[in-house]
Amino acid sequence: MAAEAERQVNFLFPTVIRTVILPDAAAINARLMPAITDLRARVPGDVPDSWSCTLYTTFNTAHDLHQQPGFEEVTAHIEREANLFARDLGLDLGNKPLAVQGSWINIYGPGHSQEVHVHSNSLVSAVYYAKAPEGVPGLMVHSPFGEQMLAPKVVEPTPATMLFDEVPAIEGEIILFRSWTRHSVRPNNVPGERISIAFNLD
């Protein structure tokens, strides 16, 4: 009988997603939400011309939340977790730890969504959920190869064949990813608002 061939599958270029639920998230959000409410009352939302979606965002109008009163606590958590993430990925940051360079609020009401995009000119990006009622959309993560090749039908989606997957939205959770990661938010089909803060770090 002929010897059985040795076969092995190697995952060489994974898209790595880190999730962290803060243990004191309820208290953090209780302190954070008044700052968000105040900002929303003062700062108009302005969707960039390059976006083809509808939502309240301060991407154009307040891109520096990490420097504004009320956002210091969550920013400190983001910077700590981003540096731990970078360490675990083996990134060589030298003597300069990752620091937040930009941050903004995204609020998705009923019907709101965001198209597939990446965060240019940063190393690590993060999303923090200040409010995530049951049923709101999570973070849709897309394969970097999905538009580059044929996509035949598969028997069952696996990490080797999936073109996208969704990381659920959970209040008090941080999601970290390399900034080149393609991601989106599907339409919100529930009455509640999904309130997140996005961060770019380098």
mmCIF file of N, CA, C and O in Angstrom, residues 39 62-76 79 99-104 197 199:
data_model
loop_
_atom_site.group_PDB
_atom_site.id
_atom_site.type_symbol
_atom_site.label_atom_id
_atom_site.label_comp_id
_atom_site.label_asym_id
_atom_site.label_seq_id
_atom_site.Cartn_x
_atom_site.Cartn_y
_atom_site.Cartn_z
ATOM 1 N N LEU A 39 -21.201 66.987 23.853
ATOM 2 C CA LEU A 39 -20.536 67.196 22.572
ATOM 3 C C LEU A 39 -21.542 67.179 21.425
ATOM 4 O O LEU A 39 -21.494 68.028 20.521
ATOM 5 N N ALA A 62 -14.923 67.198 15.032
ATOM 6 C CA ALA A 62 -14.236 67.036 16.330
ATOM 7 C C ALA A 62 -13.446 65.731 16.267
ATOM 8 O O ALA A 62 -13.898 64.689 16.715
ATOM 9 N N HIS A 63 -12.255 65.817 15.690
ATOM 10 C CA HIS A 63 -11.401 64.652 15.467
ATOM 11 C C HIS A 63 -10.403 64.477 16.612
ATOM 12 O O HIS A 63 -9.482 63.658 16.525
ATOM 13 N N ASP A 64 -10.596 65.232 17.694
ATOM 14 C CA ASP A 64 -9.606 65.256 18.782
ATOM 15 C C ASP A 64 -10.248 64.965 20.137
ATOM 16 O O ASP A 64 -9.892 65.568 21.146
ATOM 17 N N LEU A 65 -11.203 64.025 20.170
ATOM 18 C CA LEU A 65 -11.902 63.760 21.434
ATOM 19 C C LEU A 65 -10.946 63.359 22.544
ATOM 20 O O LEU A 65 -11.201 63.632 23.718
ATOM 21 N N HIS A 66 -9.857 62.700 22.201
ATOM 22 C CA HIS A 66 -8.883 62.262 23.207
ATOM 23 C C HIS A 66 -8.246 63.436 23.948
ATOM 24 O O HIS A 66 -7.644 63.243 24.999
ATOM 25 N N GLN A 67 -8.401 64.630 23.412
ATOM 26 C CA GLN A 67 -7.852 65.819 24.052
ATOM 27 C C GLN A 67 -8.925 66.666 24.731
ATOM 28 O O GLN A 67 -8.618 67.710 25.283
ATOM 29 N N GLN A 68 -10.170 66.203 24.683
ATOM 30 C CA GLN A 68 -11.262 66.985 25.238
ATOM 31 C C GLN A 68 -11.682 66.448 26.611
ATOM 32 O O GLN A 68 -11.570 65.243 26.877
ATOM 33 N N PRO A 69 -12.177 67.326 27.484
ATOM 34 C CA PRO A 69 -12.604 66.898 28.820
ATOM 35 C C PRO A 69 -13.685 65.828 28.745
ATOM 36 O O PRO A 69 -14.592 65.895 27.915
ATOM 37 N N GLY A 70 -13.574 64.836 29.609
ATOM 38 C CA GLY A 70 -14.555 63.770 29.679
ATOM 39 C C GLY A 70 -14.154 62.514 28.933
ATOM 40 O O GLY A 70 -14.744 61.454 29.137
ATOM 41 N N PHE A 71 -13.141 62.621 28.064
ATOM 42 C CA PHE A 71 -12.712 61.478 27.265
ATOM 43 C C PHE A 71 -11.339 60.946 27.690
ATOM 44 O O PHE A 71 -10.817 60.027 27.070
ATOM 45 N N GLU A 72 -10.771 61.518 28.755
ATOM 46 C CA GLU A 72 -9.426 61.117 29.164
ATOM 47 C C GLU A 72 -9.373 59.660 29.618
ATOM 48 O O GLU A 72 -8.424 58.927 29.307
ATOM 49 N N GLU A 73 -10.389 59.246 30.367
ATOM 50 C CA GLU A 73 -10.374 57.905 30.957
ATOM 51 C C GLU A 73 -10.398 56.826 29.882
ATOM 52 O O GLU A 73 -9.575 55.896 29.898
ATOM 53 N N VAL A 74 -11.312 56.943 28.935
ATOM 54 C CA VAL A 74 -11.404 55.914 27.900
ATOM 55 C C VAL A 74 -10.172 55.958 27.001
ATOM 56 O O VAL A 74 -9.687 54.913 26.541
ATOM 57 N N THR A 75 -9.616 57.135 26.764
ATOM 58 C CA THR A 75 -8.396 57.242 25.958
ATOM 59 C C THR A 75 -7.244 56.507 26.619
ATOM 60 O O THR A 75 -6.460 55.820 25.947
ATOM 61 N N ALA A 76 -7.126 56.632 27.938
ATOM 62 C CA ALA A 76 -6.055 55.926 28.661
ATOM 63 C C ALA A 76 -6.195 54.417 28.510
ATOM 64 O O ALA A 76 -5.202 53.697 28.317
ATOM 65 N N GLU A 79 -5.092 53.461 24.896
ATOM 66 C CA GLU A 79 -3.643 53.479 24.699
ATOM 67 C C GLU A 79 -2.974 52.293 25.386
ATOM 68 O O GLU A 79 -2.059 51.667 24.814
ATOM 69 N N ALA A 99 0.325 56.089 20.679
ATOM 70 C CA ALA A 99 -0.493 57.136 21.288
ATOM 71 C C ALA A 99 -1.614 57.502 20.328
ATOM 72 O O ALA A 99 -1.444 57.452 19.106
ATOM 73 N N VAL A 100 -2.760 57.878 20.881
ATOM 74 C CA VAL A 100 -3.900 58.276 20.052
ATOM 75 C C VAL A 100 -3.574 59.577 19.325
ATOM 76 O O VAL A 100 -3.153 60.556 19.939
ATOM 77 N N GLN A 101 -3.769 59.561 18.014
ATOM 78 C CA GLN A 101 -3.541 60.746 17.185
ATOM 79 C C GLN A 101 -4.847 61.354 16.679
ATOM 80 O O GLN A 101 -4.871 62.515 16.277
ATOM 81 N N GLY A 102 -5.910 60.573 16.708
ATOM 82 C CA GLY A 102 -7.204 61.072 16.268
ATOM 83 C C GLY A 102 -8.317 60.217 16.844
ATOM 84 O O GLY A 102 -8.144 59.009 17.032
ATOM 85 N N SER A 103 -9.438 60.837 17.177
ATOM 86 C CA SER A 103 -10.587 60.087 17.708
ATOM 87 C C SER A 103 -11.852 60.876 17.451
ATOM 88 O O SER A 103 -11.852 62.110 17.460
ATOM 89 N N TRP A 104 -12.944 60.154 17.215
ATOM 90 C CA TRP A 104 -14.210 60.800 16.864
ATOM 91 C C TRP A 104 -15.370 59.888 17.229
ATOM 92 O O TRP A 104 -15.207 58.684 17.422
ATOM 93 N N ILE A 197 -16.843 55.169 19.748
ATOM 94 C CA ILE A 197 -15.755 56.129 19.569
ATOM 95 C C ILE A 197 -14.654 55.410 18.814
ATOM 96 O O ILE A 197 -14.252 54.300 19.199
ATOM 97 N N PHE A 199 -10.722 55.339 17.247
ATOM 98 C CA PHE A 199 -9.393 55.857 17.598
ATOM 99 C C PHE A 199 -8.362 55.395 16.552
ATOM 100 O O PHE A 199 -8.413 54.237 16.114
#
